[in-house]
Amino acid sequence: MTDADDQPSRLARSLLPDPTLSFTLPSLHDGIAIDCRVYHPQSLDPSPSSPPWRKHAAVFAHPYAPLGGCYDDPVVDIAAGTLLKLGFLVGTFNFRGAQGSAGRTSWKAKAEMVDYTSFVGFLSYYVHYLDPFRQQSVPTTSPISEAPDYMGPHGGSRPVTPSASHEINKSPLFLMGGYSYGSMITMQLPSLENILHQFDTPACSSHAAEIRLRAQHLAEVQNTTLGSARAAALEHQANMLSHSPTGMRFGGEESSRKHHHSRLSFSHDTEERIHKGVVELMAKAKSHKRRLSGKDHSFASGDAAQDTRETKHQPAKDSLPSVPDRVVARPAYLLVSPLQGLINNLASFNLLPRRPSWKGLTRSMSSPAATASPTGELGPGFDTAMSLEEAEAKLVRNPTLAIYGDNDGFVPVRKLRPWAARLEGIPNSSFRAHEVSGASHFWAQGRAAYTLKDAIKTFAESLLAKDGS
């Protein structure tokens, strides 16, 4: 193998650090355990000089598991590492049957789509609860003066910055993406609002409740750990300032990559701690509902694998309460080497069954369900079994980048070009395509991997620029 052939692996190794969290989640499909990783950005470094945590997040999915795809794939590392460096909290996971995840790859990929939505639900709630520095402020160069504060969205105080007055009114980004088979699953995902609707008031015995409580527990552990580390750093900084007659600080501060105390890797002990935390949160939720009702309700037990119609319509006392003021994110999509045409049918037996007409796609974009949500996504009552028209309309309504090579051996560029042109040509389309000359499906020729990294960086920066981040 030449040096150029090994380029994606070398580039990826330089981008992703060790994950902050490694754990498993039950899939909403059937409860099997899927391996997950979460990477914290620099803004969650305990150092007082870290940039503010803006709650931007991204999920990126891997290629086809039977062909060796998993979250260690070099292209996944390039995409995830690029987004992480730009300030996104990044999550990756293994579909069923990939590497350490339980189960096996399904024939129609519908189970994998639910694996993806399971992790999206987790990461959304994890980001919502993750706020370790909300009651801490950075001391000024004068040890006896204090910076003016404002009340944060959760009641805590933060130092005022030039953007503080409008920061709390911004919606963070939630980017969903994938490479190859992972991009195909991304395309077929329900809207972000539809996905999160499943977690709003889930039955206590359901997998959705388990996922939501795991997200809350892990976020609270990180809040305690990172908050304590930040408090210690602030105290140390204040002590240094108090011993300096000019209030000046000398020397630098260690990077977050040297703080290993906040990292959590999967083990049986870790799983037991997570399970214990979930049980405690469930007990608190039930106790809270009993206090609100003034009655000592007993909660029905059930099989967590039975997310049936009866479970969904159980009385409210058997469900988790909805989370007030939950963070509402703006969706965006990233498709690397998307699969179109014949390869879709071979990989998933018609997961995306038919090509939409221009009229049908426009109708999907302008339907009442599509315009009801403030995020521009389909409403929660919309059927999650999406047709191709609906799936593609989601990509047109929300910022989307599809990047592919003109030397893709899996999907001929003659199929990709008209597909991309059709979506880009729809009035007010937010879909953009980037064709890379000489790039193959694996991004291993010449400088293709660097071009891929730069394209992802440019796309993500454009999203952040609109946010003002």
Short mmCIF file of C-alpha atoms in Angstrom, two decimals:
data_model
loop_
_atom_site.label_atom_id
_atom_site.label_comp_id
_atom_site.label_asym_id
_atom_site.label_seq_id
_atom_site.Cartn_x
_atom_site.Cartn_y
_atom_site.Cartn_z
CA MET A 1 0.00 0.00 0.00
CA THR A 2 1.34 3.42 -0.94
CA ASP A 3 1.53 6.41 1.33
CA ALA A 4 -1.38 7.99 -0.56
CA ASP A 5 -3.47 4.84 -0.15
CA ASP A 6 -3.00 5.01 3.62
CA GLN A 7 -3.94 8.69 3.70
CA PRO A 8 -7.44 8.39 5.28
CA SER A 9 -6.09 6.27 8.14
CA ARG A 10 -3.23 8.65 8.87
CA LEU A 11 -5.46 11.69 8.68
CA ALA A 12 -8.16 10.14 10.88
CA ARG A 13 -5.74 9.12 13.60
CA SER A 14 -4.70 12.75 13.97
CA LEU A 15 -8.29 14.01 14.36
CA LEU A 16 -10.17 11.93 16.94
CA PRO A 17 -8.96 11.61 20.55
CA ASP A 18 -10.09 8.83 22.86
CA PRO A 19 -13.84 9.05 23.46
CA THR A 20 -15.07 10.82 26.57
CA LEU A 21 -17.79 8.19 27.05
CA SER A 22 -18.03 4.59 25.84
CA PHE A 23 -21.25 2.76 26.71
CA THR A 24 -24.19 0.77 25.32
CA LEU A 25 -27.81 1.65 24.67
CA PRO A 26 -30.86 -0.55 24.05
CA SER A 27 -32.22 -0.15 20.53
CA LEU A 28 -35.81 1.02 20.34
CA HIS A 29 -36.33 -1.73 17.77
CA ASP A 30 -35.85 -4.76 20.01
CA GLY A 31 -33.68 -3.77 22.97
CA ILE A 32 -30.40 -5.25 21.75
CA ALA A 33 -27.29 -3.44 23.01
CA ILE A 34 -25.57 -1.09 20.57
CA ASP A 35 -22.07 0.28 21.23
CA CYS A 36 -21.86 4.07 21.50
CA ARG A 37 -19.19 6.71 21.91
CA VAL A 38 -19.37 10.39 22.80
CA TYR A 39 -16.59 12.93 22.26
CA HIS A 40 -16.59 16.23 24.16
CA PRO A 41 -15.38 19.37 22.37
CA GLN A 42 -12.85 21.85 23.73
CA SER A 43 -15.69 23.96 25.17
CA LEU A 44 -16.23 21.25 27.81
CA ASP A 45 -12.62 21.46 28.98
CA PRO A 46 -12.45 22.36 32.70
CA SER A 47 -9.97 25.13 31.87
CA PRO A 48 -11.49 28.58 32.62
CA SER A 49 -10.12 29.83 29.29
CA SER A 50 -12.19 27.33 27.26
CA PRO A 51 -14.73 28.71 24.78
CA PRO A 52 -18.40 28.67 25.83
CA TRP A 53 -20.40 25.43 25.53
CA ARG A 54 -23.09 26.14 22.91
CA LYS A 55 -24.69 22.67 22.79
CA HIS A 56 -23.99 21.98 19.10
CA ALA A 57 -24.02 18.21 18.49
CA ALA A 58 -23.49 15.75 15.65
CA VAL A 59 -24.05 12.05 15.00
CA PHE A 60 -22.17 10.27 12.23
CA ALA A 61 -22.87 6.68 11.09
CA HIS A 62 -20.52 4.09 9.61
CA PRO A 63 -20.62 2.00 6.39
CA TYR A 64 -22.05 -1.50 5.86
CA ALA A 65 -21.15 -3.82 8.76
CA PRO A 66 -20.87 -7.12 6.79
CA LEU A 67 -18.13 -5.43 4.72
CA GLY A 68 -16.22 -4.36 7.83
CA GLY A 69 -17.96 -1.08 8.59
CA CYS A 70 -17.91 0.18 12.19
CA TYR A 71 -17.34 3.38 14.14
CA ASP A 72 -13.56 2.93 13.75
CA ASP A 73 -13.81 3.49 9.98
CA PRO A 74 -11.23 6.07 8.78
CA VAL A 75 -13.81 8.17 6.92
CA VAL A 76 -16.01 8.24 10.02
CA ASP A 77 -13.00 9.47 11.98
CA ILE A 78 -12.32 12.22 9.44
CA ALA A 79 -15.89 13.51 9.55
CA ALA A 80 -16.32 13.14 13.31
CA GLY A 81 -12.90 14.58 14.11
CA THR A 82 -13.47 17.60 11.88
CA LEU A 83 -16.81 18.38 13.53
CA LEU A 84 -15.33 17.86 17.01
CA LYS A 85 -12.55 20.35 16.33
CA LEU A 86 -15.14 22.93 15.27
CA GLY A 87 -16.91 22.68 18.62
CA PHE A 88 -19.55 20.01 18.05
CA LEU A 89 -20.14 17.37 20.70
CA VAL A 90 -19.86 14.26 18.52
CA GLY A 91 -21.45 10.84 18.86
CA THR A 92 -20.71 7.65 16.93
CA PHE A 93 -22.21 4.21 17.32
CA ASN A 94 -22.11 0.72 15.86
CA PHE A 95 -25.18 -0.53 14.06
CA ARG A 96 -26.43 -3.94 15.15
CA GLY A 97 -23.98 -6.65 14.08
CA ALA A 98 -21.06 -4.23 13.76
CA GLN A 99 -18.01 -4.88 15.91
CA GLY A 100 -19.16 -4.97 19.57
CA SER A 101 -22.87 -4.31 19.03
CA ALA A 102 -25.22 -7.23 19.58
CA GLY A 103 -27.43 -8.77 16.91
CA ARG A 104 -26.73 -8.96 13.20
CA THR A 105 -27.30 -6.81 10.15
CA SER A 106 -30.91 -6.91 8.98
CA TRP A 107 -32.03 -7.48 5.41
CA LYS A 108 -34.12 -4.35 5.00
CA ALA A 109 -32.15 -1.90 7.20
CA LYS A 110 -35.27 -0.80 9.06
CA ALA A 111 -33.78 -2.07 12.33
CA GLU A 112 -30.62 -0.06 11.65
CA MET A 113 -32.71 3.04 11.09
CA VAL A 114 -34.19 2.54 14.57
CA ASP A 115 -30.69 1.98 16.00
CA TYR A 116 -29.81 5.41 14.62
CA THR A 117 -32.93 7.08 16.03
CA SER A 118 -32.21 5.48 19.42
CA PHE A 119 -28.82 7.17 19.56
CA VAL A 120 -30.22 10.48 18.29
CA GLY A 121 -32.71 10.44 21.16
CA PHE A 122 -29.95 9.72 23.66
CA LEU A 123 -27.63 12.43 22.39
CA SER A 124 -30.38 15.06 22.25
CA TYR A 125 -31.25 14.54 25.91
CA TYR A 126 -27.61 14.21 26.92
CA VAL A 127 -26.88 17.60 25.37
CA HIS A 128 -29.96 19.08 27.03
CA TYR A 129 -28.86 18.02 30.51
CA LEU A 130 -25.14 18.66 29.99
CA ASP A 131 -24.37 22.08 31.48
CA PRO A 132 -21.43 21.69 33.89
CA PHE A 133 -20.30 25.32 34.08
CA ARG A 134 -23.58 27.22 34.33
CA GLN A 135 -22.96 28.57 37.84
CA GLN A 136 -19.30 29.41 37.47
CA SER A 137 -17.60 32.52 36.20
CA VAL A 138 -14.05 33.31 35.24
CA PRO A 139 -12.24 35.71 37.59
CA THR A 140 -10.95 38.92 36.10
CA THR A 141 -7.34 40.10 36.32
CA SER A 142 -8.29 41.90 39.54
CA PRO A 143 -8.80 39.35 42.34
CA ILE A 144 -11.28 41.57 44.22
CA SER A 145 -13.53 42.58 41.34
CA GLU A 146 -16.27 40.44 39.86
CA ALA A 147 -17.66 40.37 36.35
CA PRO A 148 -21.37 41.27 36.06
CA ASP A 149 -23.57 38.25 35.60
CA TYR A 150 -26.85 37.46 33.89
CA MET A 151 -29.23 34.65 34.65
CA GLY A 152 -28.65 31.69 32.38
CA PRO A 153 -31.43 29.60 30.81
CA HIS A 154 -31.28 27.15 33.75
CA GLY A 155 -31.18 29.74 36.48
CA GLY A 156 -27.39 29.79 36.87
CA SER A 157 -25.18 32.80 36.36
CA ARG A 158 -22.58 33.29 33.68
CA PRO A 159 -20.12 36.06 32.88
CA VAL A 160 -21.48 38.59 30.43
CA THR A 161 -19.88 38.52 27.00
CA PRO A 162 -20.68 40.68 23.94
CA SER A 163 -22.94 37.90 22.68
CA ALA A 164 -24.50 37.02 26.03
CA SER A 165 -27.64 39.06 25.51
CA HIS A 166 -28.74 37.04 22.50
CA GLU A 167 -26.91 33.75 23.16
CA ILE A 168 -29.82 32.20 25.07
CA ASN A 169 -32.19 32.86 22.15
CA LYS A 170 -30.19 30.76 19.72
CA SER A 171 -31.06 27.20 18.80
CA PRO A 172 -28.06 24.86 18.73
CA LEU A 173 -27.30 22.69 15.72
CA PHE A 174 -27.95 18.97 15.60
CA LEU A 175 -26.20 17.46 12.59
CA MET A 176 -27.00 13.93 11.44
CA GLY A 177 -24.77 12.24 8.92
CA GLY A 178 -23.22 9.08 7.65
CA TYR A 179 -20.82 7.54 5.18
CA SER A 180 -21.90 5.10 2.45
CA TYR A 181 -24.48 2.77 4.05
CA GLY A 182 -24.59 5.17 6.99
CA SER A 183 -25.59 7.99 4.63
CA MET A 184 -28.38 5.84 3.22
CA ILE A 185 -29.77 5.30 6.73
CA THR A 186 -29.41 9.02 7.44
CA MET A 187 -31.48 9.87 4.38
CA GLN A 188 -34.32 7.62 5.53
CA LEU A 189 -34.43 8.93 9.11
CA PRO A 190 -37.68 10.48 10.32
CA SER A 191 -37.55 14.19 11.04
CA LEU A 192 -35.69 15.18 14.18
CA GLU A 193 -38.95 16.30 15.74
CA ASN A 194 -40.55 12.93 14.98
CA ILE A 195 -37.60 11.10 16.50
CA LEU A 196 -37.69 13.09 19.72
CA HIS A 197 -41.47 12.78 20.00
CA GLN A 198 -40.90 9.11 20.88
CA PHE A 199 -38.97 10.21 23.98
CA ASP A 200 -41.31 12.95 25.16
CA THR A 201 -43.48 10.96 27.61
CA PRO A 202 -42.31 7.35 27.20
CA ALA A 203 -43.79 4.50 29.22
CA CYS A 204 -41.65 3.76 32.26
CA SER A 205 -41.12 0.19 31.07
CA SER A 206 -40.03 1.20 27.57
CA HIS A 207 -36.63 1.36 25.92
CA ALA A 208 -37.22 5.05 25.22
CA ALA A 209 -37.46 5.73 28.96
CA GLU A 210 -34.29 3.73 29.57
CA ILE A 211 -32.44 5.71 26.90
CA ARG A 212 -33.66 9.05 28.20
CA LEU A 213 -32.69 8.27 31.78
CA ARG A 214 -29.28 6.99 30.72
CA ALA A 215 -28.71 10.30 28.96
CA GLN A 216 -29.73 12.23 32.06
CA HIS A 217 -27.60 10.11 34.39
CA LEU A 218 -24.45 10.32 32.29
CA ALA A 219 -24.91 14.06 31.81
CA GLU A 220 -25.32 14.60 35.55
CA VAL A 221 -22.16 12.59 36.24
CA GLN A 222 -20.26 14.78 33.76
CA ASN A 223 -21.79 17.93 35.25
CA THR A 224 -20.45 16.97 38.66
CA THR A 225 -17.04 15.87 37.40
CA LEU A 226 -16.39 18.75 35.01
CA GLY A 227 -17.98 21.31 37.30
CA SER A 228 -15.72 20.26 40.16
CA ALA A 229 -12.66 20.39 37.91
CA ARG A 230 -13.61 23.88 36.68
CA ALA A 231 -14.17 25.07 40.28
CA ALA A 232 -10.72 23.78 41.26
CA ALA A 233 -9.18 25.49 38.24
CA LEU A 234 -10.93 28.77 39.08
CA GLU A 235 -9.74 28.55 42.69
CA HIS A 236 -6.19 27.88 41.54
CA GLN A 237 -6.39 30.80 39.11
CA ALA A 238 -7.75 33.12 41.82
CA ASN A 239 -4.93 32.10 44.18
CA MET A 240 -2.36 32.85 41.51
CA LEU A 241 -3.93 36.24 40.87
CA SER A 242 -4.06 37.10 44.57
CA HIS A 243 -0.31 36.50 44.87
CA SER A 244 0.48 38.63 41.82
CA PRO A 245 0.66 42.39 42.59
CA THR A 246 -0.22 43.32 39.01
CA GLY A 247 -2.96 40.71 38.68
CA MET A 248 -1.14 39.14 35.76
CA ARG A 249 -1.01 35.40 35.20
CA PHE A 250 2.17 33.73 34.03
CA GLY A 251 2.40 30.42 32.24
CA GLY A 252 -0.18 28.40 30.35
CA GLU A 253 -2.93 25.95 31.18
CA GLU A 254 -3.12 22.30 30.44
CA SER A 255 -5.33 21.08 27.63
CA SER A 256 -8.49 19.09 28.29
CA ARG A 257 -6.91 16.13 26.53
CA LYS A 258 -4.83 15.65 29.72
CA HIS A 259 -7.90 15.44 31.96
CA HIS A 260 -8.73 11.76 32.03
CA HIS A 261 -10.88 11.85 35.17
CA SER A 262 -14.00 12.74 33.13
CA ARG A 263 -13.66 9.81 30.75
CA LEU A 264 -15.89 6.77 31.09
CA SER A 265 -15.15 3.56 29.21
CA PHE A 266 -17.50 0.63 28.88
CA SER A 267 -17.06 -2.21 31.34
CA HIS A 268 -19.35 -4.39 33.43
CA ASP A 269 -18.73 -2.12 36.42
CA THR A 270 -19.57 0.92 34.32
CA GLU A 271 -22.76 -0.70 33.09
CA GLU A 272 -23.75 -1.48 36.66
CA ARG A 273 -23.17 2.13 37.70
CA ILE A 274 -25.25 3.40 34.78
CA HIS A 275 -28.03 0.95 35.58
CA LYS A 276 -28.01 2.03 39.23
CA GLY A 277 -28.21 5.67 38.19
CA VAL A 278 -31.13 4.96 35.86
CA VAL A 279 -33.01 3.10 38.61
CA GLU A 280 -32.51 6.04 40.99
CA LEU A 281 -33.75 8.54 38.40
CA MET A 282 -36.77 6.37 37.63
CA ALA A 283 -37.62 6.24 41.34
CA LYS A 284 -37.32 10.03 41.58
CA ALA A 285 -39.57 10.50 38.55
CA LYS A 286 -42.22 8.22 40.02
CA SER A 287 -42.02 9.90 43.41
CA HIS A 288 -42.38 13.30 41.79
CA LYS A 289 -45.51 12.25 39.93
CA ARG A 290 -47.01 10.85 43.11
CA ARG A 291 -46.39 14.16 44.89
CA LEU A 292 -47.96 16.13 42.05
CA SER A 293 -51.07 13.95 42.03
CA GLY A 294 -51.35 13.72 45.80
CA LYS A 295 -51.79 9.99 45.48
CA ASP A 296 -49.49 7.04 45.95
CA HIS A 297 -49.91 5.47 42.52
CA SER A 298 -48.36 2.12 41.83
CA PHE A 299 -46.55 1.85 38.54
CA ALA A 300 -47.18 -1.09 36.28
CA SER A 301 -44.15 -3.19 35.50
CA GLY A 302 -43.63 -4.60 32.07
CA ASP A 303 -41.25 -6.05 29.55
CA ALA A 304 -38.98 -3.30 28.27
CA ALA A 305 -39.00 -4.95 24.86
CA GLN A 306 -42.74 -4.40 24.45
CA ASP A 307 -43.05 -0.88 23.01
CA THR A 308 -46.52 -1.81 21.73
CA ARG A 309 -49.59 0.25 21.01
CA GLU A 310 -50.94 -0.64 24.46
CA THR A 311 -47.72 0.61 26.08
CA LYS A 312 -47.94 3.92 24.23
CA HIS A 313 -51.48 4.52 25.45
CA GLN A 314 -50.92 3.67 29.11
CA PRO A 315 -52.11 6.27 31.62
CA ALA A 316 -49.80 9.20 32.25
CA LYS A 317 -48.91 7.86 35.68
CA ASP A 318 -46.97 5.04 33.98
CA SER A 319 -44.92 7.42 31.84
CA LEU A 320 -41.97 9.71 32.35
CA PRO A 321 -43.00 13.36 32.39
CA SER A 322 -41.99 15.53 29.47
CA VAL A 323 -38.93 17.71 30.02
CA PRO A 324 -39.86 21.39 30.28
CA ASP A 325 -37.87 23.83 28.17
CA ARG A 326 -36.05 21.02 26.40
CA VAL A 327 -33.36 22.32 24.06
CA VAL A 328 -34.81 22.62 20.55
CA ALA A 329 -32.09 22.07 17.97
CA ARG A 330 -31.89 23.00 14.31
CA PRO A 331 -31.33 19.90 12.14
CA ALA A 332 -28.74 19.59 9.39
CA TYR A 333 -27.52 16.61 7.35
CA LEU A 334 -24.17 15.40 6.00
CA LEU A 335 -24.04 12.61 3.40
CA VAL A 336 -20.62 11.23 2.44
CA SER A 337 -20.56 8.92 -0.60
CA PRO A 338 -24.37 8.58 -0.64
CA LEU A 339 -25.81 5.43 -2.13
CA GLN A 340 -28.24 5.92 -4.98
CA GLY A 341 -30.01 3.71 -7.51
CA LEU A 342 -29.17 0.01 -7.78
CA ILE A 343 -26.86 -0.12 -4.77
CA ASN A 344 -29.76 1.03 -2.54
CA ASN A 345 -31.77 -1.97 -3.62
CA LEU A 346 -28.87 -4.41 -3.17
CA ALA A 347 -28.00 -3.12 0.30
CA SER A 348 -31.46 -2.79 1.74
CA PHE A 349 -34.01 -4.44 -0.52
CA ASN A 350 -35.80 -1.22 -1.49
CA LEU A 351 -35.50 0.76 1.73
CA LEU A 352 -36.00 3.77 -0.55
CA PRO A 353 -38.52 2.19 -2.93
CA ARG A 354 -39.24 4.76 -5.63
CA ARG A 355 -37.99 7.92 -7.26
CA PRO A 356 -40.20 10.93 -6.51
CA SER A 357 -41.60 13.26 -9.11
CA TRP A 358 -40.82 16.98 -8.88
CA LYS A 359 -44.50 17.56 -8.16
CA GLY A 360 -44.56 14.95 -5.40
CA LEU A 361 -41.40 16.28 -3.75
CA THR A 362 -42.72 19.85 -3.83
CA ARG A 363 -45.99 18.64 -2.32
CA SER A 364 -44.08 16.95 0.53
CA MET A 365 -42.21 20.19 1.22
CA SER A 366 -45.33 22.34 1.31
CA SER A 367 -47.65 19.98 3.21
CA PRO A 368 -49.18 21.22 6.49
CA ALA A 369 -47.15 18.64 8.40
CA ALA A 370 -43.96 19.98 6.87
CA THR A 371 -44.66 23.60 7.77
CA ALA A 372 -46.17 23.13 11.23
CA SER A 373 -42.88 22.88 13.11
CA PRO A 374 -40.80 25.97 13.98
CA THR A 375 -37.72 24.02 12.88
CA GLY A 376 -39.21 23.42 9.43
CA GLU A 377 -39.46 19.68 9.98
CA LEU A 378 -42.37 17.30 9.76
CA GLY A 379 -44.77 17.39 12.70
CA PRO A 380 -44.88 14.66 15.37
CA GLY A 381 -48.04 13.13 13.93
CA PHE A 382 -46.30 12.28 10.67
CA ASP A 383 -45.77 8.61 9.88
CA THR A 384 -42.16 7.59 10.59
CA ALA A 385 -42.22 5.12 7.69
CA MET A 386 -41.07 7.74 5.20
CA SER A 387 -41.41 7.50 1.45
CA LEU A 388 -38.55 8.65 -0.74
CA GLU A 389 -40.39 11.90 -1.44
CA GLU A 390 -40.63 12.68 2.26
CA ALA A 391 -37.06 11.62 3.00
CA GLU A 392 -35.66 13.84 0.26
CA ALA A 393 -37.93 16.76 1.17
CA LYS A 394 -36.31 16.71 4.61
CA LEU A 395 -32.90 17.18 2.95
CA VAL A 396 -34.19 20.06 0.85
CA ARG A 397 -35.81 21.92 3.76
CA ASN A 398 -32.79 21.68 6.08
CA PRO A 399 -29.11 22.47 5.42
CA THR A 400 -27.63 19.40 3.74
CA LEU A 401 -24.28 18.61 2.14
CA ALA A 402 -23.82 15.56 -0.08
CA ILE A 403 -20.18 14.95 -1.01
CA TYR A 404 -19.06 12.23 -3.40
CA GLY A 405 -16.28 11.39 -5.84
CA ASP A 406 -16.55 11.15 -9.61
CA ASN A 407 -14.66 7.85 -9.44
CA ASP A 408 -17.05 6.09 -7.03
CA GLY A 409 -16.97 2.38 -7.87
CA PHE A 410 -20.21 1.61 -6.01
CA VAL A 411 -22.49 4.30 -7.42
CA PRO A 412 -21.72 5.68 -10.90
CA VAL A 413 -21.40 9.45 -10.99
CA ARG A 414 -23.97 9.48 -13.80
CA LYS A 415 -26.54 8.49 -11.18
CA LEU A 416 -25.33 10.91 -8.53
CA ARG A 417 -25.20 14.03 -10.71
CA PRO A 418 -28.86 14.13 -11.80
CA TRP A 419 -30.01 13.26 -8.26
CA ALA A 420 -27.95 16.11 -6.81
CA ALA A 421 -29.00 18.55 -9.54
CA ARG A 422 -32.68 17.72 -9.01
CA LEU A 423 -32.54 18.42 -5.27
CA GLU A 424 -30.42 21.55 -5.69
CA GLY A 425 -32.79 22.86 -8.38
CA ILE A 426 -35.90 22.90 -6.20
CA PRO A 427 -36.86 26.49 -5.28
CA ASN A 428 -35.44 27.60 -1.92
CA SER A 429 -33.55 24.31 -1.59
CA SER A 430 -31.03 24.02 1.26
CA PHE A 431 -29.43 20.96 -0.36
CA ARG A 432 -25.91 21.32 -1.73
CA ALA A 433 -23.72 18.77 -3.52
CA HIS A 434 -19.92 18.68 -3.75
CA GLU A 435 -18.37 16.45 -6.40
CA VAL A 436 -14.67 15.71 -5.89
CA SER A 437 -12.60 15.00 -8.98
CA GLY A 438 -10.70 11.71 -8.84
CA ALA A 439 -12.13 10.62 -5.48
CA SER A 440 -13.33 7.04 -5.05
CA HIS A 441 -15.90 5.65 -2.64
CA PHE A 442 -13.13 5.14 -0.08
CA TRP A 443 -11.44 8.57 -0.38
CA ALA A 444 -7.97 7.02 -0.67
CA GLN A 445 -6.64 8.55 -3.90
CA GLY A 446 -4.27 11.51 -3.93
CA ARG A 447 -5.44 14.21 -1.56
CA ALA A 448 -9.10 13.11 -1.58
CA ALA A 449 -9.23 12.66 2.19
CA TYR A 450 -7.98 16.21 2.74
CA THR A 451 -10.53 17.53 0.25
CA LEU A 452 -13.24 15.66 2.14
CA LYS A 453 -12.09 17.12 5.45
CA ASP A 454 -12.00 20.65 4.03
CA ALA A 455 -15.47 20.32 2.50
CA ILE A 456 -16.96 19.14 5.79
CA LYS A 457 -15.17 21.95 7.61
CA THR A 458 -16.49 24.58 5.20
CA PHE A 459 -20.06 23.25 5.46
CA ALA A 460 -20.02 23.11 9.26
CA GLU A 461 -18.46 26.57 9.49
CA SER A 462 -21.23 27.96 7.31
CA LEU A 463 -23.80 26.52 9.73
CA LEU A 464 -21.98 27.97 12.72
CA ALA A 465 -21.62 31.35 11.00
CA LYS A 466 -25.40 31.62 10.74
CA ASP A 467 -25.55 30.92 14.45
CA GLY A 468 -22.84 33.45 15.22
CA SER A 469 -20.66 30.83 16.94
#
